[in-house]
Amino acid sequence: MPSIKNWVSAARLRTLPLSISGIILATSFAAFNGYVNWYIFVLALLTTVALQVLSNFANDYGDGVKGTDNHERVGPKRAIQSGDVSPDEMFAAIKINILVIIALVVTLLFCAFGVRHFLYTMLFLALGALSVYAAINYTVGDSAYGYKGLGDIFVFIFFGLVSGLGTYFLYTLKIDHVIILPACTIGLLSVAVLNLNNMRDINSDIKSNKITLAVKLGFRKAKRYHYFLICGAICLSAVFAILYYVSPYNLLFIIMYIPLVKHLIYVRKTTNPSLLDSELKKVAISTFLLAVLMGVGYII
């Protein structure tokens, strides 16, 4: 049986800060507008973490059984690839994880909507089901969308729009224009992390017939696409800072432009895709801190 250490490694905890960025951002703006509910905050965090772990398990399983994770893969070895967890054990863990997510989603929606807002509950149950589908079908199955260059779209929708706008709605029961630009900013930066990962793996993905958007574009054009994602996020957040300025604290998040610009310079100079591995954690943490500072700047 796999040890706890094996499962913790398979869960890839370093991906969790990025996944909860939208939750923290939306919670901060909801609090700024007078909506505070700690039960929703904790349950939303737990649900998001469970979905991210499900995604990591499913990616490990999908890429593992298809042979995409092989000796040529750059970055930390995955559980099935290394033999620490068998495909059957990973599949069982995926099913258990789905049950945990169902329990968390039902509890979260009850705390947010009670029994009075049946239509809202049905809508978010559908979003929950789509989130589970997106987490699993990125690499699992013959129609895995991650093998067709569609991962970027799903990441923008779920890490940006659903995470930001959806969480804000859980608190307020409405969509507020104030959260749109921040949610899009986090969405673009999350896609940038995915694109960075795909650029790193571009050579092994080509050999494994995993057609990511980076593979479709080629390394040089994928780098230009990466510039667009990072610069687009910076521009959107800057526009937000101008339009919704209240106090100097609102501008705290701008300090995170420094590591992002340094990252772009590094990417521009890099000609070996495997050297991009070290940048993944930097961009993910920068995104998380930008979300925290952007939110905190409005509630202090």
XYZ file of C-alpha atoms in Angstrom:
300
model
C 0.000 0.000 0.000
C 1.250 3.547 -0.759
C 2.458 5.460 2.286
C 1.023 8.785 3.419
C 4.150 10.403 1.994
C 3.338 8.903 -1.421
C -0.202 10.318 -1.331
C 0.987 13.744 -0.182
C 3.466 13.756 -3.061
C 0.723 12.723 -5.516
C -1.512 15.543 -4.214
C 1.192 18.030 -5.313
C 0.659 20.514 -2.504
C 2.680 23.195 -4.309
C -0.276 23.661 -6.696
C -2.726 24.545 -3.914
C -1.877 28.260 -3.378
C -2.674 29.028 -7.008
C -5.997 27.176 -6.822
C -7.257 29.164 -3.818
C -6.203 32.581 -5.159
C -9.653 33.310 -6.585
C -11.352 32.273 -3.328
C -9.239 34.649 -1.251
C -9.717 37.483 -3.728
C -13.512 37.099 -3.914
C -13.792 36.753 -0.128
C -11.824 39.961 0.385
C -14.052 41.983 -1.926
C -17.175 40.482 -0.406
C -15.889 41.502 3.044
C -15.114 45.006 1.728
C -18.770 45.293 0.679
C -20.015 44.078 4.064
C -20.568 40.376 3.411
C -18.702 38.138 5.869
C -19.396 34.441 6.407
C -16.572 32.309 7.778
C -18.449 29.057 7.111
C -18.615 29.866 3.403
C -14.946 30.878 3.374
C -13.692 27.677 5.016
C -15.971 25.399 2.975
C -15.074 27.178 -0.285
C -11.370 26.719 0.505
C -11.829 23.037 1.350
C -13.896 22.443 -1.787
C -11.326 24.140 -3.996
C -8.452 22.229 -2.415
C -10.349 18.958 -2.876
C -10.970 19.804 -6.544
C -7.301 20.637 -7.079
C -6.198 17.384 -5.467
C -8.726 15.546 -7.649
C -7.250 17.249 -10.706
C -3.724 16.274 -9.643
C -4.733 12.665 -9.014
C -6.588 12.512 -12.330
C -3.655 14.017 -14.240
C -1.330 11.514 -12.605
C -3.669 8.693 -13.583
C -4.433 9.906 -17.115
C -0.853 10.671 -18.109
C 0.378 7.574 -16.300
C -1.825 5.013 -18.031
C -1.294 6.676 -21.422
C 2.471 6.600 -21.038
C 2.825 10.367 -21.315
C 4.721 10.392 -18.015
C 7.928 8.630 -18.997
C 11.664 8.985 -18.394
C 11.791 12.029 -20.698
C 9.348 14.044 -18.616
C 10.852 17.132 -16.958
C 9.990 18.007 -13.378
C 9.104 15.963 -10.278
C 8.138 12.355 -10.935
C 4.480 11.534 -10.513
C 3.122 8.729 -8.350
C 2.196 6.230 -11.077
C 5.279 7.096 -13.130
C 7.558 6.320 -10.178
C 5.630 3.183 -9.184
C 4.745 4.546 -5.727
C 1.021 4.217 -6.498
C -0.594 1.737 -8.876
C -3.207 2.844 -11.443
C -5.925 0.911 -9.584
C -5.024 2.560 -6.285
C -5.051 5.994 -7.904
C -8.416 5.313 -9.534
C -9.845 4.305 -6.148
C -8.483 7.516 -4.615
C -10.160 9.529 -7.383
C -13.547 7.962 -6.588
C -13.156 8.659 -2.861
C -12.128 12.238 -3.646
C -15.271 12.756 -5.720
C -17.427 11.642 -2.769
C -15.611 14.114 -0.511
C -16.218 16.905 -3.036
C -19.930 16.085 -3.254
C -20.247 16.301 0.534
C -18.356 19.597 0.642
C -20.328 21.165 -2.225
C -23.706 20.222 -0.694
C -22.654 21.635 2.699
C -21.266 24.803 1.111
C -24.434 25.451 -0.865
C -26.618 24.876 2.187
C -24.569 27.450 4.121
C -24.773 29.943 1.235
C -28.359 29.496 0.054
C -30.202 27.522 2.733
C -33.509 26.171 1.453
C -34.776 29.466 0.058
C -32.830 29.703 -3.193
C -33.503 26.440 -4.992
C -32.536 27.719 -8.455
C -29.211 29.058 -7.195
C -28.533 25.710 -5.545
C -29.262 23.846 -8.783
C -27.039 26.233 -10.755
C -24.082 25.759 -8.416
C -24.611 22.004 -8.261
C -24.260 22.056 -12.047
C -21.095 24.171 -11.730
C -19.776 21.694 -9.187
C -20.439 18.800 -11.546
C -18.705 20.678 -14.388
C -15.741 21.380 -12.112
C -15.399 17.668 -11.346
C -15.676 16.892 -15.058
C -13.009 19.479 -15.885
C -10.693 18.168 -13.161
C -10.924 14.581 -14.411
C -11.186 14.926 -18.158
C -8.096 17.077 -18.632
C -6.060 13.917 -19.170
C -8.409 10.975 -18.491
C -10.261 9.216 -21.303
C -10.068 9.134 -25.079
C -11.607 12.611 -25.349
C -9.319 14.283 -22.776
C -9.432 17.996 -23.598
C -5.889 18.539 -22.309
C -4.675 16.465 -25.249
C -6.529 18.720 -27.694
C -5.128 22.102 -26.693
C -8.234 23.147 -24.751
C -6.769 23.219 -21.254
C -6.130 26.970 -21.332
C -9.811 27.774 -21.856
C -10.925 25.550 -18.988
C -8.291 26.949 -16.622
C -9.334 30.545 -17.373
C -12.996 29.717 -16.809
C -12.640 27.707 -13.605
C -9.576 29.284 -11.942
C -10.617 32.797 -12.928
C -14.314 33.337 -13.597
C -15.927 30.513 -11.627
C -13.534 30.852 -8.684
C -13.801 34.652 -8.513
C -17.338 35.446 -9.624
C -18.806 32.221 -8.258
C -17.338 32.642 -4.783
C -18.394 36.279 -4.638
C -21.955 35.206 -5.541
C -21.987 32.678 -2.683
C -21.544 35.557 -0.242
C -23.663 38.241 -1.864
C -26.188 36.454 -4.119
C -25.233 38.826 -6.929
C -22.517 39.508 -9.495
C -20.738 42.801 -8.871
C -18.693 44.573 -11.543
C -15.920 45.157 -8.979
C -14.855 41.497 -9.092
C -14.760 41.028 -12.880
C -11.325 42.494 -13.671
C -9.614 40.840 -10.660
C -11.152 37.475 -11.586
C -9.925 37.826 -15.170
C -6.474 38.798 -13.873
C -6.223 35.613 -11.793
C -7.582 33.624 -14.726
C -4.886 34.895 -17.098
C -2.100 34.255 -14.576
C -3.420 30.736 -13.950
C -3.370 30.061 -17.691
C 0.197 31.413 -17.728
C 1.178 28.764 -15.155
C -0.391 26.067 -17.326
C 1.317 27.414 -20.447
C 4.647 27.500 -18.627
C 4.126 23.869 -17.633
C 3.253 22.972 -21.226
C 6.273 24.817 -22.614
C 8.498 22.920 -20.183
C 7.033 19.591 -21.351
C 6.768 20.500 -25.036
C 9.349 17.996 -26.292
C 8.055 15.015 -24.313
C 4.437 15.949 -25.127
C 5.209 15.951 -28.865
C 6.643 12.446 -28.593
C 3.630 11.283 -26.524
C 1.119 12.904 -28.902
C -0.206 15.175 -26.148
C -1.319 18.152 -28.217
C -1.299 21.090 -25.818
C -1.630 24.654 -27.066
C 2.146 25.044 -26.607
C 2.676 22.064 -28.915
C 0.315 23.567 -31.490
C 2.039 26.948 -31.366
C 5.624 25.760 -31.118
C 8.085 26.984 -28.503
C 8.718 30.469 -29.945
C 5.046 31.348 -30.436
C 4.163 29.790 -27.077
C 6.604 32.243 -25.491
C 4.844 35.145 -27.221
C 1.508 33.784 -25.992
C 3.035 33.685 -22.508
C 4.015 37.354 -22.761
C 0.414 38.140 -23.729
C -0.964 36.287 -20.693
C 1.336 37.921 -18.144
C 1.169 41.397 -19.696
C -2.596 41.068 -20.108
C -2.961 40.271 -16.409
C -0.779 43.236 -15.472
C -2.786 45.579 -17.718
C -6.168 44.377 -16.433
C -5.093 44.737 -12.805
C -3.669 48.207 -13.516
C -6.960 49.289 -15.121
C -8.765 47.922 -12.069
C -6.477 49.915 -9.767
C -7.298 53.113 -11.667
C -11.041 52.566 -11.913
C -11.604 51.421 -8.321
C -9.006 53.470 -6.447
C -10.049 54.290 -2.879
C -6.808 54.541 -0.913
C -3.051 53.966 -1.398
C -3.464 50.518 0.175
C -5.340 49.461 -2.963
C -2.047 49.601 -4.844
C -0.185 47.100 -2.636
C -0.516 44.341 -5.222
C 1.532 46.324 -7.766
C 4.680 45.155 -5.988
C 4.033 41.719 -7.504
C 4.653 43.171 -10.961
C 8.376 43.010 -10.135
C 8.712 39.189 -9.988
C 6.344 38.842 -12.959
C 8.437 41.170 -15.131
C 11.628 39.418 -14.021
C 9.969 36.146 -14.990
C 9.180 37.452 -18.474
C 12.795 38.494 -18.941
C 13.925 35.001 -17.924
C 11.469 33.358 -20.338
C 12.590 35.619 -23.191
C 16.220 34.601 -22.678
C 15.500 30.879 -22.238
C 16.022 28.626 -25.249
C 15.891 25.278 -23.425
C 12.284 24.412 -22.404
C 13.402 22.213 -19.492
C 14.929 25.260 -17.764
C 11.444 26.697 -17.278
C 10.629 24.215 -14.507
C 12.080 26.474 -11.816
C 9.746 29.295 -12.895
C 6.505 27.403 -12.252
C 6.550 27.844 -8.493
C 7.584 31.507 -8.825
C 4.625 32.426 -11.053
C 2.158 30.416 -8.960
C 3.294 32.089 -5.716
C 3.332 35.521 -7.408
C -0.273 34.970 -8.497
C -1.297 33.925 -4.994
C 0.405 36.937 -3.381
C -1.053 39.314 -5.970
C -4.539 38.006 -5.127
C -3.913 38.357 -1.386
C -2.494 41.877 -1.664
C -5.223 42.996 -4.044
C -7.880 41.810 -1.615
C -6.162 42.958 1.561
C -5.662 46.396 0.039
C -9.409 46.935 0.175
C -10.146 45.622 3.658
C -7.414 47.292 5.747
